Short mmCIF file of C-alpha atoms in Angstrom, two decimals:
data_model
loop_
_atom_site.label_atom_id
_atom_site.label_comp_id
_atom_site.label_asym_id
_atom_site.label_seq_id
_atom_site.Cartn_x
_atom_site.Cartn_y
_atom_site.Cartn_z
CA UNK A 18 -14.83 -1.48 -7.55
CA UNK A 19 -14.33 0.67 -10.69
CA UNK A 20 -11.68 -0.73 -12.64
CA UNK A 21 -10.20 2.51 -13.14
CA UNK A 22 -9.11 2.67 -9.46
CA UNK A 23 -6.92 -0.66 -9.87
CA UNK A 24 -4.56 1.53 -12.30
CA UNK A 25 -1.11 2.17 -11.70
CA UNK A 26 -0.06 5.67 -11.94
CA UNK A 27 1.66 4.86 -14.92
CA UNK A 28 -1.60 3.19 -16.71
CA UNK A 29 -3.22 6.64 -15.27
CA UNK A 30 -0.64 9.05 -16.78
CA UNK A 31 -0.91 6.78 -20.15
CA UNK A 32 -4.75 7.58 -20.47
CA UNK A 33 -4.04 11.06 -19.80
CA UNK A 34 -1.79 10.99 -22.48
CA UNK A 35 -3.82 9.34 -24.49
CA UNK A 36 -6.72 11.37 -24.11
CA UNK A 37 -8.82 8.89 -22.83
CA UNK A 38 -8.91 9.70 -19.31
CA UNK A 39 -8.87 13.26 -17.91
CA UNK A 40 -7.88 14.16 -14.45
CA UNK A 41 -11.89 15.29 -13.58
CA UNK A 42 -12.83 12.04 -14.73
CA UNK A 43 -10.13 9.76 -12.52
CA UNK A 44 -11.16 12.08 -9.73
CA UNK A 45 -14.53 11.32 -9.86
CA UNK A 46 -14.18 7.76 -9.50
CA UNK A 47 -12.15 7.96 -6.32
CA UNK A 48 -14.44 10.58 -4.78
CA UNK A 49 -17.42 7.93 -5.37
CA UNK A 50 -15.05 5.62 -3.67
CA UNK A 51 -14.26 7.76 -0.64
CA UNK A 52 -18.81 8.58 -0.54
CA UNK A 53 -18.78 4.49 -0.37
CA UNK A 54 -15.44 3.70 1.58
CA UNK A 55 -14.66 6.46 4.11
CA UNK A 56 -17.95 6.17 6.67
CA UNK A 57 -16.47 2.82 7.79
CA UNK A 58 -12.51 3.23 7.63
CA UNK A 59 -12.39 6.81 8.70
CA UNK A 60 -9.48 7.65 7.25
CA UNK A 61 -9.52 11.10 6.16
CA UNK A 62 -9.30 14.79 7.47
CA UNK A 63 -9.88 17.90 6.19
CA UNK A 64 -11.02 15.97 3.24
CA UNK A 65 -12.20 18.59 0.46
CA UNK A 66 -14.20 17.51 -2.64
CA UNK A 67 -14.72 20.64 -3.98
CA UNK A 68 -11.21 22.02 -4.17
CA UNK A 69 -10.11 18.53 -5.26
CA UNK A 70 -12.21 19.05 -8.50
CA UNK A 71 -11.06 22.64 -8.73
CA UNK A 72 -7.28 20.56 -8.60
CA UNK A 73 -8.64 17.89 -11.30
CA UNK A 74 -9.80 20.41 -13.41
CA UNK A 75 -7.15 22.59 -13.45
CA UNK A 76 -4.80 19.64 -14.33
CA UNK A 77 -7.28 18.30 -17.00
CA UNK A 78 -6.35 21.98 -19.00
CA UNK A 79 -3.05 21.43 -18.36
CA UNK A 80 -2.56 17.54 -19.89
CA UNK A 81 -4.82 19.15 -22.68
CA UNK A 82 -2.61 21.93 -23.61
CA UNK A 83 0.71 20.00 -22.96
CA UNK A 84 1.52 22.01 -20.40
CA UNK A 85 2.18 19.22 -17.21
CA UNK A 86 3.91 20.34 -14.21
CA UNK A 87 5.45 16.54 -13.29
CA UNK A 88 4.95 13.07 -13.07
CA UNK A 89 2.08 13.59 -10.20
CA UNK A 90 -0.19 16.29 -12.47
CA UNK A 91 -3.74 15.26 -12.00
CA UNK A 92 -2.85 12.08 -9.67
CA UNK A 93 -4.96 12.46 -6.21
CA UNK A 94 -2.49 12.10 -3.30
CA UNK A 95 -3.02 12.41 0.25
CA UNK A 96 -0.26 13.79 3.10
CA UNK A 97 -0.36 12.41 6.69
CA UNK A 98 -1.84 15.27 8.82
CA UNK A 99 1.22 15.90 10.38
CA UNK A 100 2.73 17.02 7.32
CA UNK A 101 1.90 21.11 6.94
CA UNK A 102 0.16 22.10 4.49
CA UNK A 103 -0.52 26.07 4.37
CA UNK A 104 -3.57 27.36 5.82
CA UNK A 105 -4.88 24.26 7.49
CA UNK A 106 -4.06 23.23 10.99
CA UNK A 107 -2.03 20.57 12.12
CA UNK A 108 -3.61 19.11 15.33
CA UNK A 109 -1.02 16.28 15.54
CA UNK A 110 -3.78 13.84 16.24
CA UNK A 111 -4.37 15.36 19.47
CA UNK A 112 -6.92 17.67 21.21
CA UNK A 113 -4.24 18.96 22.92
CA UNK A 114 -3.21 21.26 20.47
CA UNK A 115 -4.44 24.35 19.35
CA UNK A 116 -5.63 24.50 15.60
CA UNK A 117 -3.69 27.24 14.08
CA UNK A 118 -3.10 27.59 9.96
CA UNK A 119 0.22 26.82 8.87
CA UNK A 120 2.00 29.31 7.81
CA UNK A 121 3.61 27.40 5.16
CA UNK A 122 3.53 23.71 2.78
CA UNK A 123 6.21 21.19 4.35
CA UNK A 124 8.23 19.98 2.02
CA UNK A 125 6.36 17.26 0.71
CA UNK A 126 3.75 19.21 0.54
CA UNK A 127 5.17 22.30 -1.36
CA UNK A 128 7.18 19.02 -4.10
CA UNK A 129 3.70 17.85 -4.35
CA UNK A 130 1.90 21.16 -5.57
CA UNK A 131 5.47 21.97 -8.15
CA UNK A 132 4.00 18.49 -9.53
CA UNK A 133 0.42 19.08 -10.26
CA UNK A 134 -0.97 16.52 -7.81
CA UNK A 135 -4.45 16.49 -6.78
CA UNK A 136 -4.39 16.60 -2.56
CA UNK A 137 -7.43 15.99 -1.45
CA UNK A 138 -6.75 15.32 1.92
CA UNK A 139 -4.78 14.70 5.01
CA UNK A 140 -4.72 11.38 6.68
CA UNK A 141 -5.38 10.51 10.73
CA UNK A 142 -2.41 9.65 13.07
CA UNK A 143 -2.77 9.14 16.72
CA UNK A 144 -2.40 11.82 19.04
CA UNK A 145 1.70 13.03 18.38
CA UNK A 146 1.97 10.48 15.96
CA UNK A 147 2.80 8.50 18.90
CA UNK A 148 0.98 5.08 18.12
CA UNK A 149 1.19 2.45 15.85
CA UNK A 150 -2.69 2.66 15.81
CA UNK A 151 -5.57 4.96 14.81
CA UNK A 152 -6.51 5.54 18.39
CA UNK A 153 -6.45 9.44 18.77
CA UNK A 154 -8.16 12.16 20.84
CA UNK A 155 -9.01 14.42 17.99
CA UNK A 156 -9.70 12.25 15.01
CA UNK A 157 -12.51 9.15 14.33
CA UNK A 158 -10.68 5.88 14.63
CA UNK A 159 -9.24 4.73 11.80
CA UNK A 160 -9.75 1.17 10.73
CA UNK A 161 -8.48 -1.46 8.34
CA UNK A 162 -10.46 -2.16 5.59
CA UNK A 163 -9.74 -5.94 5.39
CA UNK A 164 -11.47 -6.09 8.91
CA UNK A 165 -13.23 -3.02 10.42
CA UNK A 166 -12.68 -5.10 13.75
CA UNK A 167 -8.91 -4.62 13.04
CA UNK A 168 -6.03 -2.25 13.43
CA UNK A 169 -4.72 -0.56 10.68
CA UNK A 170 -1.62 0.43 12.41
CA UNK A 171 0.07 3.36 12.66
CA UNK A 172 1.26 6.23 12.87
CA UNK A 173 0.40 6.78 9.37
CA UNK A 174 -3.02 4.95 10.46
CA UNK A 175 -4.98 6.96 7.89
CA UNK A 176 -2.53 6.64 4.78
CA UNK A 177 -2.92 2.83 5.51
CA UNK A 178 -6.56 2.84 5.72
CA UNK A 179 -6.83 5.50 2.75
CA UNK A 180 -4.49 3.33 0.30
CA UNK A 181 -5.93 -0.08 1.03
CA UNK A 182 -9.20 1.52 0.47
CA UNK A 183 -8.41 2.94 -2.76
CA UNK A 184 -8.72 6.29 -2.33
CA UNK A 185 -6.39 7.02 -4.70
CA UNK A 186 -2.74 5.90 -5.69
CA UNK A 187 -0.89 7.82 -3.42
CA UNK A 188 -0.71 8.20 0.45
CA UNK A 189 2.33 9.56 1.99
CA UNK A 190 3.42 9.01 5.67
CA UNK A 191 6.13 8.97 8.14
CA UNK A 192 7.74 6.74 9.76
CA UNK A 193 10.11 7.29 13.04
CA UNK A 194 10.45 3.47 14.40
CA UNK A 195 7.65 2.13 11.28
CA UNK A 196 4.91 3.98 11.29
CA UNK A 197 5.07 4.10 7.06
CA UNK A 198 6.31 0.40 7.46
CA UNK A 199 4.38 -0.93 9.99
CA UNK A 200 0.66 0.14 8.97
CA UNK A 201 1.51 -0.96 5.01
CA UNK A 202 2.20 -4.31 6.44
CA UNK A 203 -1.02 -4.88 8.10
CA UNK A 204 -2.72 -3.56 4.87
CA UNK A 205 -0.81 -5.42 2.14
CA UNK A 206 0.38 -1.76 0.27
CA UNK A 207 3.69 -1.00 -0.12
CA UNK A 208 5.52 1.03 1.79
CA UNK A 209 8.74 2.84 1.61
CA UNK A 210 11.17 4.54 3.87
CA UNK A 211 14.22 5.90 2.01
CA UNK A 212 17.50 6.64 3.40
CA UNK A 213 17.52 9.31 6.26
CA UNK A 214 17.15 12.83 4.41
CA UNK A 215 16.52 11.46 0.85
CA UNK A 216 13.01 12.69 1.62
CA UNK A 217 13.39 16.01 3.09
CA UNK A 218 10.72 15.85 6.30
CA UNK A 219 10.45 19.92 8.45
CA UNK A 220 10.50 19.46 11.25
CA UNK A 221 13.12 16.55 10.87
CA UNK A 222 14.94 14.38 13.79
CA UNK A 223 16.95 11.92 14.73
CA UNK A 224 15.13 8.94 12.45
CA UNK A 225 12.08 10.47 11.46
CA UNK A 226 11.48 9.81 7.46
CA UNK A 227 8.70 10.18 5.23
CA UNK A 228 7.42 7.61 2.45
CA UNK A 229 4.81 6.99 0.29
CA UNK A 230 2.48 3.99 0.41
CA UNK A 231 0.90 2.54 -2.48
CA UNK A 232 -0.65 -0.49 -4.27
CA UNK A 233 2.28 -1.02 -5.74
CA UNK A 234 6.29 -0.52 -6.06
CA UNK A 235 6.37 1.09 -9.08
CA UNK A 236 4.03 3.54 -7.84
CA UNK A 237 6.09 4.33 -5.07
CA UNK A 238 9.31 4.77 -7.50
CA UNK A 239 7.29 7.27 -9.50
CA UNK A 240 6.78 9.45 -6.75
CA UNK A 241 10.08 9.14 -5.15
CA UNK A 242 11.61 11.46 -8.26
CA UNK A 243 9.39 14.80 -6.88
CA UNK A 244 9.57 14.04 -3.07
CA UNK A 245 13.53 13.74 -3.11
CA UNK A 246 14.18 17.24 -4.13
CA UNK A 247 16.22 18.51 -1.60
CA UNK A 248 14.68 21.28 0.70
CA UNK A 249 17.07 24.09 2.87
CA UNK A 250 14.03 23.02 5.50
CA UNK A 251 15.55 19.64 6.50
CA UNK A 252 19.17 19.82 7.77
CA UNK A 253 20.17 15.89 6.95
CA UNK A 254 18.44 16.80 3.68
CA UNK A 255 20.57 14.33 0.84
CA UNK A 256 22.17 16.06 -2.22
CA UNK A 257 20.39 15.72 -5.54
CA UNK A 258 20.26 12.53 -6.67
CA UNK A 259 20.24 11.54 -10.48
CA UNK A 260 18.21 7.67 -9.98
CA UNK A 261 16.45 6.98 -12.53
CA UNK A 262 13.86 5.82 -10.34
CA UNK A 263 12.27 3.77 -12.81
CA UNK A 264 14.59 1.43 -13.22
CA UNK A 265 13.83 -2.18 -11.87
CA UNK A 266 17.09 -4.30 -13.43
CA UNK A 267 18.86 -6.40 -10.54
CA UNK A 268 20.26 -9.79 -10.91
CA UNK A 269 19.72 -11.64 -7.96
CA UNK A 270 21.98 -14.46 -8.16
CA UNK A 271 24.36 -14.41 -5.94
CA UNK A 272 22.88 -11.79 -4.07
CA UNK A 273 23.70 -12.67 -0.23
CA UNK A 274 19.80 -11.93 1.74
CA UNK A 275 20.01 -12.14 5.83
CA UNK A 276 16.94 -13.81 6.62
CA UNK A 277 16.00 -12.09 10.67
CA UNK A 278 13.15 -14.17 11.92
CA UNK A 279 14.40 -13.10 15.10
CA UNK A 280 13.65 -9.29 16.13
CA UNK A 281 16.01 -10.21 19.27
CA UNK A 282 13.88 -8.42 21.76
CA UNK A 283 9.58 -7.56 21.71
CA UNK A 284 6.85 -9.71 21.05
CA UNK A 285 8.20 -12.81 18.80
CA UNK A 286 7.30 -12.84 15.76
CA UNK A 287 4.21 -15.06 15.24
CA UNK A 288 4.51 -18.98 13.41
CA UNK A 289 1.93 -17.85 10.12
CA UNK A 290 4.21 -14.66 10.16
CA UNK A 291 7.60 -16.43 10.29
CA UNK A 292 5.79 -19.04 7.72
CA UNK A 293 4.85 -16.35 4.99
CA UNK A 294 8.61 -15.09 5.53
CA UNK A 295 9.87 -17.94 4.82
CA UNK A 296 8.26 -18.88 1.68
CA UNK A 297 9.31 -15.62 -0.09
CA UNK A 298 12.77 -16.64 1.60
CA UNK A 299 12.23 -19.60 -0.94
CA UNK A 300 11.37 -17.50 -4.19
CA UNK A 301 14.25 -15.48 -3.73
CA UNK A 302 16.67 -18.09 -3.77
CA UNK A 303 14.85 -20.35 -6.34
CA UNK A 304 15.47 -16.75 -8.01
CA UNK A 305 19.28 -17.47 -7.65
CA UNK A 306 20.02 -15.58 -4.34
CA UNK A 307 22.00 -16.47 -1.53
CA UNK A 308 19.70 -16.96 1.67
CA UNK A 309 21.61 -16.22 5.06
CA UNK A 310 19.77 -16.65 8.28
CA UNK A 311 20.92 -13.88 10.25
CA UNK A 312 20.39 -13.10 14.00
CA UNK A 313 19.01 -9.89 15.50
CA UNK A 314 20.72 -6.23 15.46
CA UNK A 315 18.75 -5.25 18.47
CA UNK A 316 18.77 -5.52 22.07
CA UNK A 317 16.71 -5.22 24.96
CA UNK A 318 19.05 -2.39 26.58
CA UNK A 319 18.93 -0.85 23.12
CA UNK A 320 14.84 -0.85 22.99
CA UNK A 321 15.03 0.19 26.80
CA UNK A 322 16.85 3.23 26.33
CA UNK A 323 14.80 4.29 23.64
CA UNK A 324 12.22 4.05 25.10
CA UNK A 325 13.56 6.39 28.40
CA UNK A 326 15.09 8.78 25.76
CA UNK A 327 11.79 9.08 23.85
CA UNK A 328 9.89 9.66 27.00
CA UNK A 329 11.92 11.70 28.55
CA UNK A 330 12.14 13.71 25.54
CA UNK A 331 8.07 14.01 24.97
CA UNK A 332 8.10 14.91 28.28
CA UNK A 333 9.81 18.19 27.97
CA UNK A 334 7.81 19.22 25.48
CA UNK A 335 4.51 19.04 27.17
CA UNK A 336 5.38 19.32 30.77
CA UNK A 337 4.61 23.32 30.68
CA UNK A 338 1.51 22.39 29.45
CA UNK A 339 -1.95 23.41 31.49
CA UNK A 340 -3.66 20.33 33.30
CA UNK A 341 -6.68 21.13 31.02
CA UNK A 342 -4.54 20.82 28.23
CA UNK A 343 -3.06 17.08 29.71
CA UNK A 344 -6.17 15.91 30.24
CA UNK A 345 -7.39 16.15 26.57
CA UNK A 346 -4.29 14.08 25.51
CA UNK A 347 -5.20 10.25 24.63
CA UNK A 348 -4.37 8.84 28.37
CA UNK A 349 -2.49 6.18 27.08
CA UNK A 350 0.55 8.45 25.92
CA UNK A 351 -0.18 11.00 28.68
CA UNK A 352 0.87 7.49 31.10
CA UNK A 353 3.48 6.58 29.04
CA UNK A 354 5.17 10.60 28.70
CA UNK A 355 4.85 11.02 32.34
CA UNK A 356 7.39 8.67 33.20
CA UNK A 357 9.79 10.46 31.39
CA UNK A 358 9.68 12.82 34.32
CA UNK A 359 11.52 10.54 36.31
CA UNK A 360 14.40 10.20 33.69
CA UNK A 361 17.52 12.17 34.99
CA UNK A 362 19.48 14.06 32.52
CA UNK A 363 22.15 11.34 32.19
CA UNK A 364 19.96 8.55 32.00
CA UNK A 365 18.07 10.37 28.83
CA UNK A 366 21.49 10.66 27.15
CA UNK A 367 22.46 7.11 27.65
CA UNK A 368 19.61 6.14 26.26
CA UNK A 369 19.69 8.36 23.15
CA UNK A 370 23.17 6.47 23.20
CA UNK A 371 21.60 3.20 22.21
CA UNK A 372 20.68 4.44 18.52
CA UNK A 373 24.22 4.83 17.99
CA UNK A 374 24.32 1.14 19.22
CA UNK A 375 21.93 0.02 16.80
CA UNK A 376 23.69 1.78 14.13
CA UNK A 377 27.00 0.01 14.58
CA UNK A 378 25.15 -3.41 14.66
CA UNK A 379 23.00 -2.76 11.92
CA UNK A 380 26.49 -1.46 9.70
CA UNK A 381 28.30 -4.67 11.44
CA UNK A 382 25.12 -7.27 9.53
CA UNK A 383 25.65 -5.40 6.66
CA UNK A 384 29.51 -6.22 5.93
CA UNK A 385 28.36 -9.52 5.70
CA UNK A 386 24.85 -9.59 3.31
CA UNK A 387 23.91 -7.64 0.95
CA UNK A 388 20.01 -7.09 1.97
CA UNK A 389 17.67 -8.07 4.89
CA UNK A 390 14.50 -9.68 4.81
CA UNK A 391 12.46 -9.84 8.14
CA UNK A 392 8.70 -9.98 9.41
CA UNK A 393 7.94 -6.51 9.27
CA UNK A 394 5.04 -6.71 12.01
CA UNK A 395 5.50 -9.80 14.20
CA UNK A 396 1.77 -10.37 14.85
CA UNK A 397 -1.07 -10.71 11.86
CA UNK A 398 -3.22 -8.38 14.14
CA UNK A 399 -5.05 -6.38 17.13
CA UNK A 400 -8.50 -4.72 17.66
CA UNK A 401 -8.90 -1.24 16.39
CA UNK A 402 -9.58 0.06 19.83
CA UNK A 403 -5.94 -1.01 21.08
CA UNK A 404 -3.22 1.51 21.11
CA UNK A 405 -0.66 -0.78 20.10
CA UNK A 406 -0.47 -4.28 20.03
CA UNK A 407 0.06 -4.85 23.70
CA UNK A 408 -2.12 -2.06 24.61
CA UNK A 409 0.52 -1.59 27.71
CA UNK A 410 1.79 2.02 28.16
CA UNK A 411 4.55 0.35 30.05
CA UNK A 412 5.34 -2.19 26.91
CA UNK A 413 4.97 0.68 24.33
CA UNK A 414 7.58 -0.33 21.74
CA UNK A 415 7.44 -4.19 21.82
CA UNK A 416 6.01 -4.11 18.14
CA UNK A 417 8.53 -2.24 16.23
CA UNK A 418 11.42 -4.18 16.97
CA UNK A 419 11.81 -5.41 13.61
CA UNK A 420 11.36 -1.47 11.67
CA UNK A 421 13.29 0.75 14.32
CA UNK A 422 16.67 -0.38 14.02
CA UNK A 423 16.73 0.88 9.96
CA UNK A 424 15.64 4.42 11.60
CA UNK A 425 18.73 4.52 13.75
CA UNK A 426 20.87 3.08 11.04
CA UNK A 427 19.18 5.40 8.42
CA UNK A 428 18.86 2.59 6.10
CA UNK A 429 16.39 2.41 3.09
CA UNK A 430 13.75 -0.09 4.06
CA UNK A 431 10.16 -1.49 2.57
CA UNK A 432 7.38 -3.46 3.24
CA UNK A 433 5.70 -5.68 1.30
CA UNK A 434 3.04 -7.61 1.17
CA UNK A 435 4.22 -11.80 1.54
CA UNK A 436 1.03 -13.50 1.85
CA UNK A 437 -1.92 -13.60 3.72
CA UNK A 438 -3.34 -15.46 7.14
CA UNK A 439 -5.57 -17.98 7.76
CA UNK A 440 -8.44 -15.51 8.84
CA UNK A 441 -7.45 -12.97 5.61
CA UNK A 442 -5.79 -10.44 6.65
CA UNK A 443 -2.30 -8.63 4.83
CA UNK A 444 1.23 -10.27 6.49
CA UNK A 445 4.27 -7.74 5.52
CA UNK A 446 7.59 -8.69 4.45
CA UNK A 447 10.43 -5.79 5.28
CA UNK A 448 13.05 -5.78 2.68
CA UNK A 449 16.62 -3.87 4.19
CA UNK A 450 19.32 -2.55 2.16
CA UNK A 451 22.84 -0.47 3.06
CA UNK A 452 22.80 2.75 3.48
CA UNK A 453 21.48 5.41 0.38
CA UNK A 454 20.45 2.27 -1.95
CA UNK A 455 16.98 3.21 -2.04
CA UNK A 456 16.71 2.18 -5.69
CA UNK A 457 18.30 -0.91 -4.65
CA UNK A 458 15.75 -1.98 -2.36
CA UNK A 459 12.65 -1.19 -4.69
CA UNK A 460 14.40 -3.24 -7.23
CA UNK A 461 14.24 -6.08 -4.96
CA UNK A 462 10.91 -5.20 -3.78
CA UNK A 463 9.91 -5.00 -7.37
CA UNK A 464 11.90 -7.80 -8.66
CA UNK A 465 9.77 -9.69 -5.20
CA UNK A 466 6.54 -8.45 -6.51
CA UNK A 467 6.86 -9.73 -9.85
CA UNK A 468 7.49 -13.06 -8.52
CA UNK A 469 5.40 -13.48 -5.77
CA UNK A 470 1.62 -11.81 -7.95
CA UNK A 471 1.10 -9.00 -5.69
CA UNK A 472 -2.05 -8.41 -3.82
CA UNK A 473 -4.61 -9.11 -6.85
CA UNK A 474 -7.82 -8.19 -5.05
CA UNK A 475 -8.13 -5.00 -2.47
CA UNK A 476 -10.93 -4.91 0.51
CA UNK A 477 -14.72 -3.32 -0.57
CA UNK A 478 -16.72 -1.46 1.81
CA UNK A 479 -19.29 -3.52 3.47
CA UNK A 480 -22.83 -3.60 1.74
CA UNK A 481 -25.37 -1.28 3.12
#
């Protein structure tokens, strides 16, 4: 791999600085990387070379003249396709859906562009971001590098792919019940979801954040200072906040960490995943912290009536739909949305009920630990075909009953990489803290990072 694809974006920015790197230049190297990478991952869409060296070129004047816009001038980035960007479509990973410009940049999108950033291109997500898997009707599925055989997860399927690929230091998702989480785990990058709003997300809901996912934490802090500007857009948008992002200093001893090897409900977590948890359980408290084994903040009636709300609730937005138009949706979440048919009224509010269950045993852990360290995917993997890691329309949510609760609760939480299986393949470690201590869990992810190596060596495409 060119070594100049291993940089942080701090090392990148330095050379820029330094004049002995230029945007064009950096950009080059990761389009050679996407020529060699992307035929086998598939991780890209609308992908655009030649406006991405129109971008690198503009920023190389800029960093020449002094003139930078932010910390992201002339770093590539890419935005899950379900984040707007103006003039392109947004199919929602489906077929379903007609392709029709947007009108406008999301949020992230229009933070991005203030910055300078170089976006290349949008990412794949299964059809509604609906998935934890790059199984969609409209785009090429998405694989993980370590393994083409293998899932990258999803919904931010293509972020996953894209980052553990090196395409570039930046790839931002969202995440609903994991899907920024989830798909880092099963790539060894980083991922991030802040507190609920710090990242202003349009159209925003109940849960639904956005992250980025890099190589590494610091990477992730960096770009946390542009994408939580707050944005009129997003209703639960946070107030200006005045982090200084960059900041890694925690102490750790004394610092009480839950340790949930237990999701309470879902597919149990698996013995080389509860292994890899437990030996960063061990560097934490040979760092001086406090470990607490905790048990679950989720139940099955909880996951249940998720589960009827969400259906119920996708549902109602498709029913009106033509029977051309639900036939070209992926047939596993047609099965799965047409139950939600049968879902009466009250039963679709009792089970929108159970998040406010989840948030009062999430807050209820938290009065007595300081942070939470889990699995964040409780099985090392699944074919790249599967829709999830059941592949059971009727057992859609089994997988994300470690991440989901956090979306509920709006709490900041991370996943990072913890080790690796027997057969080579990324195992995630979610790191949990209280509510609007976002810098407070990357210091611990950082302060984890430092201790633990990182991942030192990232997948290369296969030889031809």
């Amino acid at each position: 791999m060119n070594e100049l694809l291993s940089l942080t974006i701090r090392q990148i920015r330095e050379l820029y600085a330094a004049r002995k790197l230029s945007p064009l230049e950096y950009w080059q190297a990761v389009e050679e990387r996407i020529e060699a990478f992307e035929p086998h991952v598939q991780a890209l869409y609308l992908y655009n070379p030649e406006s991405a060296r129109a971008q690198a070129s503009a920023s190389t004047q800029r960093w020449a003249s002094g003139e930078t816009l932010g910390v992201l001038d002339g770093i590539p980035v890419t935005l899950k396709e379900l984040i707007a960007t103006k003039g392109d479509p947004v199919p929602l990973g489906t077929k379903a859906v007609d392709l029709v410009p947007a009108a406008e940049d999301a949020p992230i999108a229009a933070r991005c562009r203030e910055d300078g950033a170089i976006i290349f291109a949008k990412t794949t997500c299964p059809d509604y971001g609906m998935l934890s898997s790059g199984l969609s009707s409209f785009h090429p599925l998405s694989r993980n590098p370590w393994d083409l055989s293998k899932n990258p997860g999803g919904s931010s399927a293509g972020a996953a792919s894209a980052g553990a690929a090196s395409f570039g230091p930046l790839h931002i998702g969202t995440d609903i019940g994991g899907s920024v989480r989830l798909p880092a785990g099963w790539t060894g990058l980083f991922g991030f979801k802040p507190s609920h709003g710090r990242i202003p997300v349009d159209p925003y809901y109940v849960g639904r954040c956005a992250g980025p996912m890099t190589r590494c934490v610091e990477d992730s802090a960096i770009a946390m200072e542009p994408l939580s500007r707050p944005d009129w857009r997003d209703g639960t948008s946070l107030p200006p906040n005045d982090f200084h992002w960059l900041d890694f200093d925690i102490d750790l001893k004394g610092l009480k960490i839950g340790l949930m090897l237990d999701a309470g409900t879902g597919i149990g977590a698996e013995e080389e995943v509860k292994d890899a948890v437990v030996a960063a359980a061990r560097l934490l408290e040979q760092a001086g912290a406090e470990i607490i084994p905790v048990g679950p903040v989720l139940t099955r009636a909880m996951l249940d009536g998720l589960d009827k709300f969400w259906r119920s609730r996708f549902w109602g937005d498709i029913e009106t739909m033509s029977p051309e138009k639900h036939a070209e949706i992926l047939p596993y979440i047609f099965e799965w949305a047409k139950r939600g048919a049968e879902v009466s009224g009250v039963e679709a509010v009792r089970g929108f009920n159970q998040t406010i269950e989840m948030r009062k045993t999430c807050g209820r852990l938290f009065t007595t630990v300081d942070a939470v360290i889990s699995p964040t995917n409780p099985i090392v993997s699944y074919p790249a075909e599967w829709a999830s890691p059941t592949n059971d329309p009727a057992l859609p949510f089994e997988h994300i009953a470690f991440t989901v609760p956090w979306n509920m609760s709006e709490q900041p939480a991370s996943s990072i990489n913890c080790g690796f299986s027997k057969s080579g393949l990324p195992i995630g470690m979610q790191i949990v803290g209280p509510r609007f201590a976002d810098q407070f869990v990357l210091r611990l992810s950082k302060a984890f990072e430092i201790m633990s190596g990182g991942v030192t060596r990232w997948p290369e495409p296969p030889a031809a």
